[in-house]
Coordinates of C-alpha atoms and ligand atoms in Angstrom, one line a residue:
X1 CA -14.9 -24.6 -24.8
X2 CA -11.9 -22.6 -23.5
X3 CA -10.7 -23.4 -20.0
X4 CA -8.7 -21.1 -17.8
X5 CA -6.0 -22.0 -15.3
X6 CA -7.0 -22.9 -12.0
X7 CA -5.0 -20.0 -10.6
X8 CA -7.4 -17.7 -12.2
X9 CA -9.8 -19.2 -10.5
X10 CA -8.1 -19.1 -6.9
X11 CA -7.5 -15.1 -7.0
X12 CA -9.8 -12.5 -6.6
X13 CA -10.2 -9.2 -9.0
X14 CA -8.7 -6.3 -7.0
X15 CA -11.8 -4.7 -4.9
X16 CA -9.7 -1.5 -4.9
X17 CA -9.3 -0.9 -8.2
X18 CA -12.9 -2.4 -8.9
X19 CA -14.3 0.5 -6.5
X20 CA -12.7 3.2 -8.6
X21 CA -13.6 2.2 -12.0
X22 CA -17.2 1.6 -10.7
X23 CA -16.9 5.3 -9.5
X24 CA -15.3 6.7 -12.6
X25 CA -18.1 5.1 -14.7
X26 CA -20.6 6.9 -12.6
X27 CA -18.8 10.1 -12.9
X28 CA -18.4 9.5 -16.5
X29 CA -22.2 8.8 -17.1
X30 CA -22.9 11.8 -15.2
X31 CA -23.5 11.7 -11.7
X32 CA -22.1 13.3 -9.2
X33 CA -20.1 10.6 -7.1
X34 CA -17.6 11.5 -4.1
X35 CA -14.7 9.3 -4.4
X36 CA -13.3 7.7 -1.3
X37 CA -12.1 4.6 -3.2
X38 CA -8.6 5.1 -4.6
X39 CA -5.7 5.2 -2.9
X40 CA -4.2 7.6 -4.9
X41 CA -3.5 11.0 -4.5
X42 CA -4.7 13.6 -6.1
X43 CA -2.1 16.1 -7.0
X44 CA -0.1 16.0 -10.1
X45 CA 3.2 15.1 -10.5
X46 CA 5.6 17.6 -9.9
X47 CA 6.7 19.7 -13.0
X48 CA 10.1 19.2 -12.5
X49 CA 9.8 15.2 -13.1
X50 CA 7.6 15.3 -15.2
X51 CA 10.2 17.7 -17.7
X52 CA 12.8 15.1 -16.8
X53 CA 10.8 12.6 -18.6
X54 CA 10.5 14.5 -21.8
X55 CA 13.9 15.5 -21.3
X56 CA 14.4 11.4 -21.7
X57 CA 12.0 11.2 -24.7
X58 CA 14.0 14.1 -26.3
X59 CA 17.4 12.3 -25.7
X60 CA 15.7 8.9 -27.6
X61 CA 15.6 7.2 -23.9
X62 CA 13.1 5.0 -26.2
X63 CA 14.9 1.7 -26.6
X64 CA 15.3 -1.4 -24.0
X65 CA 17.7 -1.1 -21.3
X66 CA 19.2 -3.6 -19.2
X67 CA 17.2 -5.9 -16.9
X68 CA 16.1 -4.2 -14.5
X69 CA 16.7 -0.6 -15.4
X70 CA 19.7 1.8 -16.8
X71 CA 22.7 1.8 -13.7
X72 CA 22.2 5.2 -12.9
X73 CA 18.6 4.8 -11.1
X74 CA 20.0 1.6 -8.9
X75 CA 22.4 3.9 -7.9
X76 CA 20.1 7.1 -7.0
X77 CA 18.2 3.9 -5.3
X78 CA 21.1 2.5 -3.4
X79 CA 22.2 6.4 -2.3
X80 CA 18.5 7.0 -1.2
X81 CA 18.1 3.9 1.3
X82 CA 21.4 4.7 2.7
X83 CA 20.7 8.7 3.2
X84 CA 17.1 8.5 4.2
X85 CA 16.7 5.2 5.6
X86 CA 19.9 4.1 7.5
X87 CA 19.9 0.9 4.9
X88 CA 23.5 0.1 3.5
X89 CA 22.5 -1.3 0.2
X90 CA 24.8 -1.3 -2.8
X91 CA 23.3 -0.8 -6.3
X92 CA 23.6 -4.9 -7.4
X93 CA 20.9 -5.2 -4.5
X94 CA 18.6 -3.0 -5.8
X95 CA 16.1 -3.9 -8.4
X96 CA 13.1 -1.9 -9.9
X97 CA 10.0 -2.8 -11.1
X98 CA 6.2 -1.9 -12.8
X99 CA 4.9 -0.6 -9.3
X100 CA 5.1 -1.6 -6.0
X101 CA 3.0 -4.2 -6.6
X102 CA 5.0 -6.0 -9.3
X103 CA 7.8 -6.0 -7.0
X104 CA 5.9 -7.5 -4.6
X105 CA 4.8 -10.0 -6.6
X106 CA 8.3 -10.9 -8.4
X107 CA 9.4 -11.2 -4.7
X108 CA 6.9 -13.5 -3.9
X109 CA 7.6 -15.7 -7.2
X110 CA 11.1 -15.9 -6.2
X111 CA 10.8 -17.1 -2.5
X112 CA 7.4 -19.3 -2.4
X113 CA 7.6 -23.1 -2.8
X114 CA 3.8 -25.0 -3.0
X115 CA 3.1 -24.7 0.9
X116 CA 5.3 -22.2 2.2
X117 CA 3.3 -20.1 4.7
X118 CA 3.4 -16.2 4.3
X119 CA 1.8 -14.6 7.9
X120 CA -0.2 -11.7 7.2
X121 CA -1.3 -9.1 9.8
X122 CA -4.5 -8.1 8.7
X123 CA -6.4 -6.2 8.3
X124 CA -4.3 -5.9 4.9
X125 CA -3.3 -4.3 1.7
X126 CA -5.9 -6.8 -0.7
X127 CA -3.1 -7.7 -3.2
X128 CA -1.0 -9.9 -1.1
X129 CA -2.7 -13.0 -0.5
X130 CA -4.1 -12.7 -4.0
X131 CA -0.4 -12.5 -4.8
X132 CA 1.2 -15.3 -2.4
X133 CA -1.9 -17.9 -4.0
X134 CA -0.9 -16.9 -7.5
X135 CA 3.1 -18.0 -6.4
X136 CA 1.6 -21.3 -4.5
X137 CA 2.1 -20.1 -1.1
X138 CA -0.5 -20.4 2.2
X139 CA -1.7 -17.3 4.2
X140 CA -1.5 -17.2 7.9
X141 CA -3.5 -14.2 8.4
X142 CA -2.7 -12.9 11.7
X143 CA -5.2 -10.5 13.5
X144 CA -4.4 -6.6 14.4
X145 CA -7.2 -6.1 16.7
X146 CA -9.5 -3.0 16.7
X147 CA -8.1 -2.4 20.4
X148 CA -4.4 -2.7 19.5
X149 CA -5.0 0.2 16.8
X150 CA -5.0 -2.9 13.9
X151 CA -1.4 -3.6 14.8
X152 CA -0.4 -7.4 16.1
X153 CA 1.9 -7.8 19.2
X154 CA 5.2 -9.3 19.1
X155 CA 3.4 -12.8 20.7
X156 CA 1.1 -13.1 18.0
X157 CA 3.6 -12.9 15.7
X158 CA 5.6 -15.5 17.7
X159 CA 2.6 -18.0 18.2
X160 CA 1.8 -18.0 13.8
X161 CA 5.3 -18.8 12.7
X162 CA 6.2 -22.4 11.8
X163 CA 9.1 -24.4 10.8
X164 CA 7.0 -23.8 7.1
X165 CA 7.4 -19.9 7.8
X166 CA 9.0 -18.4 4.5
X167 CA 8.1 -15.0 4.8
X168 CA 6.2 -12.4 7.3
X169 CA 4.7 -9.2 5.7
X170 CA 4.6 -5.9 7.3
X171 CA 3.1 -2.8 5.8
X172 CA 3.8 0.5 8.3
X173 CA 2.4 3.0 7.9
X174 CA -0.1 0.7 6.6
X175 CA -3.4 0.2 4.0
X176 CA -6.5 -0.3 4.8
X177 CA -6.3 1.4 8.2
X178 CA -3.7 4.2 8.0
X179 CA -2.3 2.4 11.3
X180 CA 1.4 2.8 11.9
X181 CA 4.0 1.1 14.3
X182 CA 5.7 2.9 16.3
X183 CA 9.6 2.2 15.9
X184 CA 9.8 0.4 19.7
X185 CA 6.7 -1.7 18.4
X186 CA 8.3 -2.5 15.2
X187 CA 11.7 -3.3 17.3
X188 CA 10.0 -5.6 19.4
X189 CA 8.6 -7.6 16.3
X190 CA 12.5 -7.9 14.8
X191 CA 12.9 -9.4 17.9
X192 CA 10.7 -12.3 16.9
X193 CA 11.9 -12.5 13.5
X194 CA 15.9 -12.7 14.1
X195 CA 15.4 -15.8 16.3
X196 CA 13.9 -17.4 12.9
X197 CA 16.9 -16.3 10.1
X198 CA 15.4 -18.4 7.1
X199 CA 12.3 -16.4 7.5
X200 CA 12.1 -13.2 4.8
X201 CA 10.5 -9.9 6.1
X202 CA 8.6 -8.2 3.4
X203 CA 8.5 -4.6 4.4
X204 CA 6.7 -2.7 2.6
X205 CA 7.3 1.1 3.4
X206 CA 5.7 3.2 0.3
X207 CA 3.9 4.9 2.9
X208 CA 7.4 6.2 4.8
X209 CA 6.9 9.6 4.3
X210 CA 2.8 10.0 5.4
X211 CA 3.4 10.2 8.7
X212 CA 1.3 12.1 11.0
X213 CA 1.2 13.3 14.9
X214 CA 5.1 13.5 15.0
X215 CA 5.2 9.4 14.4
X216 CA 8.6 8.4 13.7
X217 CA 9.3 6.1 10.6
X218 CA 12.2 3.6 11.0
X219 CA 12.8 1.2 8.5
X220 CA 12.4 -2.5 9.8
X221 CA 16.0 -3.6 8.6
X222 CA 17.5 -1.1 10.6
X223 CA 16.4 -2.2 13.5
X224 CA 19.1 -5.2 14.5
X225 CA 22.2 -5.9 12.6
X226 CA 21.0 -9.2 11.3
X227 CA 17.7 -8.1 9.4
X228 CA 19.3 -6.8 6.5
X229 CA 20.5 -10.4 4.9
X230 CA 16.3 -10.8 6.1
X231 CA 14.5 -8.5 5.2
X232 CA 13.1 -7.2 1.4
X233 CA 13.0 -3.4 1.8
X234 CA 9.4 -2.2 -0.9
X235 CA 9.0 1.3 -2.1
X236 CA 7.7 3.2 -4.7
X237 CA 7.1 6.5 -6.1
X238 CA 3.9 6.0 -6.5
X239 CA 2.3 7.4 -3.5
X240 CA 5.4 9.8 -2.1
X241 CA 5.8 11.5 -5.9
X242 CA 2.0 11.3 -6.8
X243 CA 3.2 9.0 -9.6
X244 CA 0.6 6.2 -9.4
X245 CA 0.3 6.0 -13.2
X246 CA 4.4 5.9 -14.4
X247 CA 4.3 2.3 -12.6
X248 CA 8.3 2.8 -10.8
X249 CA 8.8 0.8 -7.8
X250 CA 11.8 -0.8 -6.5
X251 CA 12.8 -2.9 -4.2
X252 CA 16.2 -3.6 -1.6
X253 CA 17.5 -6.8 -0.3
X254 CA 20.1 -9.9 -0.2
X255 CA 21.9 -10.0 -3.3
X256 CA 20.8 -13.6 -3.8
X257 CA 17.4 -12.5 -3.9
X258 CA 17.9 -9.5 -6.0
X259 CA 19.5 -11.6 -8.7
X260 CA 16.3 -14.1 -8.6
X261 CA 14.1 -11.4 -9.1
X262 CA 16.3 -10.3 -11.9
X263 CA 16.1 -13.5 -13.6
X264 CA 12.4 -13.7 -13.6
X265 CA 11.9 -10.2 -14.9
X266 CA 14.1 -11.0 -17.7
X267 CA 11.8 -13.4 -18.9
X268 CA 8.4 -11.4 -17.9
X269 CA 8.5 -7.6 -18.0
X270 CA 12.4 -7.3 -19.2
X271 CA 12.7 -3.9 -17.4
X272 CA 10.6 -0.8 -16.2
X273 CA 9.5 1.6 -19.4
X274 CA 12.9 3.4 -20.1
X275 CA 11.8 6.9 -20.5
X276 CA 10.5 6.7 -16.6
X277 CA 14.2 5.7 -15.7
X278 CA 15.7 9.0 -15.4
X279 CA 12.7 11.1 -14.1
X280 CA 12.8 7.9 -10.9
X281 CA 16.0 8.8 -10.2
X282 CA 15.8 12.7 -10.5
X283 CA 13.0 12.7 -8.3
X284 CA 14.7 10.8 -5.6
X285 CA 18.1 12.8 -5.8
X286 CA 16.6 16.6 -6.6
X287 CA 15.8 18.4 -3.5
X288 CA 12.4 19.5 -5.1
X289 CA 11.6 15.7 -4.7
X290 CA 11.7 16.2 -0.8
X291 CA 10.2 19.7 -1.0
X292 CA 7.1 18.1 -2.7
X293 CA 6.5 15.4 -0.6
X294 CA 6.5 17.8 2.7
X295 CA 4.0 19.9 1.3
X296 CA 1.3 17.2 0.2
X297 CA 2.1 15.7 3.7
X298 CA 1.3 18.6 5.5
X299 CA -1.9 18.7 3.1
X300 CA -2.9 14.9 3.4
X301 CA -2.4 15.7 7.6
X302 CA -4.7 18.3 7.5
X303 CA -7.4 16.2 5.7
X304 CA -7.4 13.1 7.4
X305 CA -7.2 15.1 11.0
X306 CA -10.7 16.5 9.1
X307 CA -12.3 13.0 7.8
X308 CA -11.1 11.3 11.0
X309 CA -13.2 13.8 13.2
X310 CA -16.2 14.0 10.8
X311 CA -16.2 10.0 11.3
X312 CA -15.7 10.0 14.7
X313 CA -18.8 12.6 15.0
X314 CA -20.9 10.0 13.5
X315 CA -23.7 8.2 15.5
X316 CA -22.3 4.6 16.2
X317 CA -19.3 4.8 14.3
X318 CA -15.9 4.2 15.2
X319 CA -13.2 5.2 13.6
X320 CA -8.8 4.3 15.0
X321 CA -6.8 7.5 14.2
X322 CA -5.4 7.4 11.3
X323 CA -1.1 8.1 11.9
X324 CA 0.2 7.0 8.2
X325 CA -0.7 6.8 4.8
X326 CA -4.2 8.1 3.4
X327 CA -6.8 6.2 4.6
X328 CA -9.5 6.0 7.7
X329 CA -10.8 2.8 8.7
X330 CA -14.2 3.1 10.4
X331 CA -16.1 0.5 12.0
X332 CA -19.7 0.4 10.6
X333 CA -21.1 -3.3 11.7
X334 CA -23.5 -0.8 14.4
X335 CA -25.5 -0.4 10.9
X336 CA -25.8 -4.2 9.8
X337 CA -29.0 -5.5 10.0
X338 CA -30.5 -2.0 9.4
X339 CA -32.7 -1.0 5.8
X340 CA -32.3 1.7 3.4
X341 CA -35.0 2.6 1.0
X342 CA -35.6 -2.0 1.0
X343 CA -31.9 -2.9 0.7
X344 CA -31.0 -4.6 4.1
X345 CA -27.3 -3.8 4.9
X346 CA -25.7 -7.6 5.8
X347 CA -21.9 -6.6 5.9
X348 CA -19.3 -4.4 4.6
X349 CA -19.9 -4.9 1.0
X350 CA -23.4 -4.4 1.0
X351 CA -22.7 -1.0 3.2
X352 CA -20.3 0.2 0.4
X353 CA -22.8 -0.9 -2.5
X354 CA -25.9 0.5 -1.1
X355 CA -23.5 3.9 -0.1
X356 CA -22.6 4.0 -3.6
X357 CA -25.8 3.3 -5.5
X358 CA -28.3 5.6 -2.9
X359 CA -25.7 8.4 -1.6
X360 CA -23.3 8.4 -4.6
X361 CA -20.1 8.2 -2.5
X362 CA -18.0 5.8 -3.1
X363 CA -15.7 3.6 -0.2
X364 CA -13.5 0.0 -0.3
X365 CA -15.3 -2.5 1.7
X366 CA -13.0 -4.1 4.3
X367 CA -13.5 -7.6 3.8
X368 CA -11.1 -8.5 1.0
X369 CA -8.7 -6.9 3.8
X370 CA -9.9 -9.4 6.4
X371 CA -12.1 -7.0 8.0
X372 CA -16.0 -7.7 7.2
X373 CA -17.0 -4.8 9.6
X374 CA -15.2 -2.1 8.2
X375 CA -14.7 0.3 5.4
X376 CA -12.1 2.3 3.9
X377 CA -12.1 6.0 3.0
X378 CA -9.0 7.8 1.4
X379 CA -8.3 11.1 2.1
X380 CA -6.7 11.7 -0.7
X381 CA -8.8 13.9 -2.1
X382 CA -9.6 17.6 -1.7
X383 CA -11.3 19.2 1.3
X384 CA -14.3 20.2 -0.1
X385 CA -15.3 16.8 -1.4
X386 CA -14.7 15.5 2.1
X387 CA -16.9 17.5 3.7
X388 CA -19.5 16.7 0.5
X389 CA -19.0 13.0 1.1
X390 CA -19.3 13.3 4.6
X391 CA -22.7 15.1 4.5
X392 CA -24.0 12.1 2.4
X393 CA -22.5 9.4 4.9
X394 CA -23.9 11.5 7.1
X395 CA -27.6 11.1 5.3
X396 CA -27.3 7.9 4.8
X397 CA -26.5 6.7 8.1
X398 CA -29.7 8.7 9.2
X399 CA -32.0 6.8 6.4
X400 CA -30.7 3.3 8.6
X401 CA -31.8 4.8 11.6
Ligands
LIG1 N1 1.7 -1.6 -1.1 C1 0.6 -1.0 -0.6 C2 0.4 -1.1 0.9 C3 -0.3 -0.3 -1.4 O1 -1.3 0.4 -0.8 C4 -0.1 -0.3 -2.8 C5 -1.1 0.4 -3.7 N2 -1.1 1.7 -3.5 C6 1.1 -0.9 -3.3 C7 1.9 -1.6 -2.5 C8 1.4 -0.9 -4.8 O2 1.8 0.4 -5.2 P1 1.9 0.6 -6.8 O3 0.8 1.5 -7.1 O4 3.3 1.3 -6.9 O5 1.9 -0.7 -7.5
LIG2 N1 -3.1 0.4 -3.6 C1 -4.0 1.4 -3.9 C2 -5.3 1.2 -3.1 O1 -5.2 0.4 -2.2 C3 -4.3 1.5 -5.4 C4 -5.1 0.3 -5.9 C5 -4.4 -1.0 -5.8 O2 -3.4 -1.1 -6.5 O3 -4.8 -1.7 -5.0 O4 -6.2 1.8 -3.4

């Protein structure tokens, strides 16, 4: 009899990921499911990277590079926190790696001792506690409430920490809820942090440029003179290039840490796939990279302005504006308790599986984001099959009465 680690048995599969498949299979199998589950837009790359990658094929950029990637794309890294973000990184503190959510998780393998407390605002992205279990650490979730637009105050913050504090995480704009701080929010929180310097602030900002209603995006270690030697900048080009499946993300920080992260990958991954090296950087340094992202964030505006109404329309739903990201976070506990066609809806999940199985539309419970009451839609997907999805919600919800 085979026996697993005991860390496989601590984590949970990723819901988000476990949505889409589920709605891919359905597709596949030939019904006719709306897809509200992946957070992934649905554009295509833009041409222009994707020639620079068989550009790098034709040049034989086929071999390993250096740990963590060729010099060249640290560099177009270092140059694009210090143009765009005000955040005076040099190239040896840059590292890259298989997403945004390896680098999260390298970062988290670096930092965490058995018992080191990681606060969490929830609700949250559902990969970092998973992530901060697998590296030994304790989550302190800390509660954005409903009221507050999901976003925790500067007290809150205050009250978690501990002299066992290793690292807070912050995620504006943010997943599940689209919520966003506003850079005077975000200031005051720094002002918490810098009275605690052996505390690391994971930011993670992939969502910097889906910003909506004129919100301004600042990046956290901008915001007092001390929080760069504190702070663990995350991005990718996952979201902002429509590059979910190349796997680049990188990350910015104390050299110290940099170099630990280094280390590990040596020994795990080696290095990001070498023939996505070059297109990374291109698309960071070619203006067409910018032009890109402004037009699907004018797009992505449009729809969520769209799903948010539609949601908001809906008898006994409520739904916090989305100003970031991709995603609308509506409150559906008025439903719980309620039947459709015999299945009695108890809680977010079974909301999302009946949805899925009866009205063919598929949505990310909340609850592996701390929130049993909600679920999340992405509006990352074209107009028409929000409106289409909508119209079912909309059925559905009538069949509970
Ligand atoms: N952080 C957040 C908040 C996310 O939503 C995601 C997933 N989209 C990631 C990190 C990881 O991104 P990637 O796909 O580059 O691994
Ligand atoms: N992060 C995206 C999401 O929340 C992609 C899936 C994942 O990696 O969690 O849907």
């Amino acid at each position: 009899m085979i026996s697993l680690a005991e860390r496989v048995k601590v984590v949970a599969d990723s819901i988000t990921l476990a949505v889409s498949a589920k709605a891919n299979a359905m597709k596949k199998a030939g019904i006719d499911v709306v897809g509200f589950g992946a957070g992934e837009p649905d554009f295509d790359t833009p041409a222009f990277i994707k020639d620079a990658a068989k550009a790098a094929l034709d040049k034989g950029q086929t071999k390993y590079t250096p740990t963590p990637c060729f010099p060249e794309l640290k560099v177009a890294i270092a140059e694009k926190f210090n143009r765009e973000n005000g955040l005076p990184y040099r190239p040896d503190q840059i590292t890259t790696g298989t997403g945004g959510k390896h680098c999260l998780y390298m970062a988290f393998m670096a930092l965490l001792n058995p018992g080191d407390e990681v606060i969490i605002p929830s609700p949250y992205w559902v990969s970092y506690p998973e992530q901060v279990k697998l590296a030994g650490g304790v989550n302190k979730i800390v509660r954005g409430e409903e009221s507050n637009g999901f976003k925790i105050t500067p007290d809150q913050l205050a009250t978690a920490i501990t002299p066992k504090t290793k690292v807070v995480v912050l995620n504006s704009p943010g997943n599940p809820a689209g919520h966003a701080y506003t850079p005077a929010e975000l200031k005051a929180l720094a002002d918490v942090v810098v009275k605690h310097p052996s505390i690391v602030v994971f930011s993670d900002e992939i969502y910097e440029k889906l910003v909506y209603d004129g919100l301004q995006f600042v990046s956290f270690a901008t915001l007092h003179p001390q929080l760069p030697e504190q702070t663990l900048t995350f991005n990718c080009h996952s979201k902002s290039f429509a590059m979910t499946g190349w796997r680049v993300g990188y990350v910015g920080g104390p050299k110290a840490i940099i170099d630990a992260i280094n280390k590990l990958q040596s020994q795990m991954t080696s290095h990001i796939t070498s023939f996505v090296q070059m297109p990374a950087a291109i698309a960071l340094t070619d203006p067409r990279g910018a032009q890109s992202i402004e037009s699907m964030r004018v797009e992505f505006e449009k729809r969520g302005r769209h799903m948010w109404e539609r949601l908001s329309a809906l008898p006994n739903v409520y739904c916090v504006r989305p100003q970031g990201a991709f995603y609308c976070f509506p409150n559906v506990s008025a439903y719980f308790g309620k039947s459709a066609e015999g299945i009695k809806i108890t809680d977010a999940v079974s909301f999302a599986a009946t949805l899925l199985e009866q009205s063919h539309v598929a949505v990310v419970p909340g609850n592996d984001s701390g929130f049993e009451t909600h679920v999340r839609l992405s509006f990352a997907t074209g107009m028409g099959q929000i409106d289409k999805g909508l119209d079912r919600i909309e059925g559905f919800l009538k069949k509970l009465g």
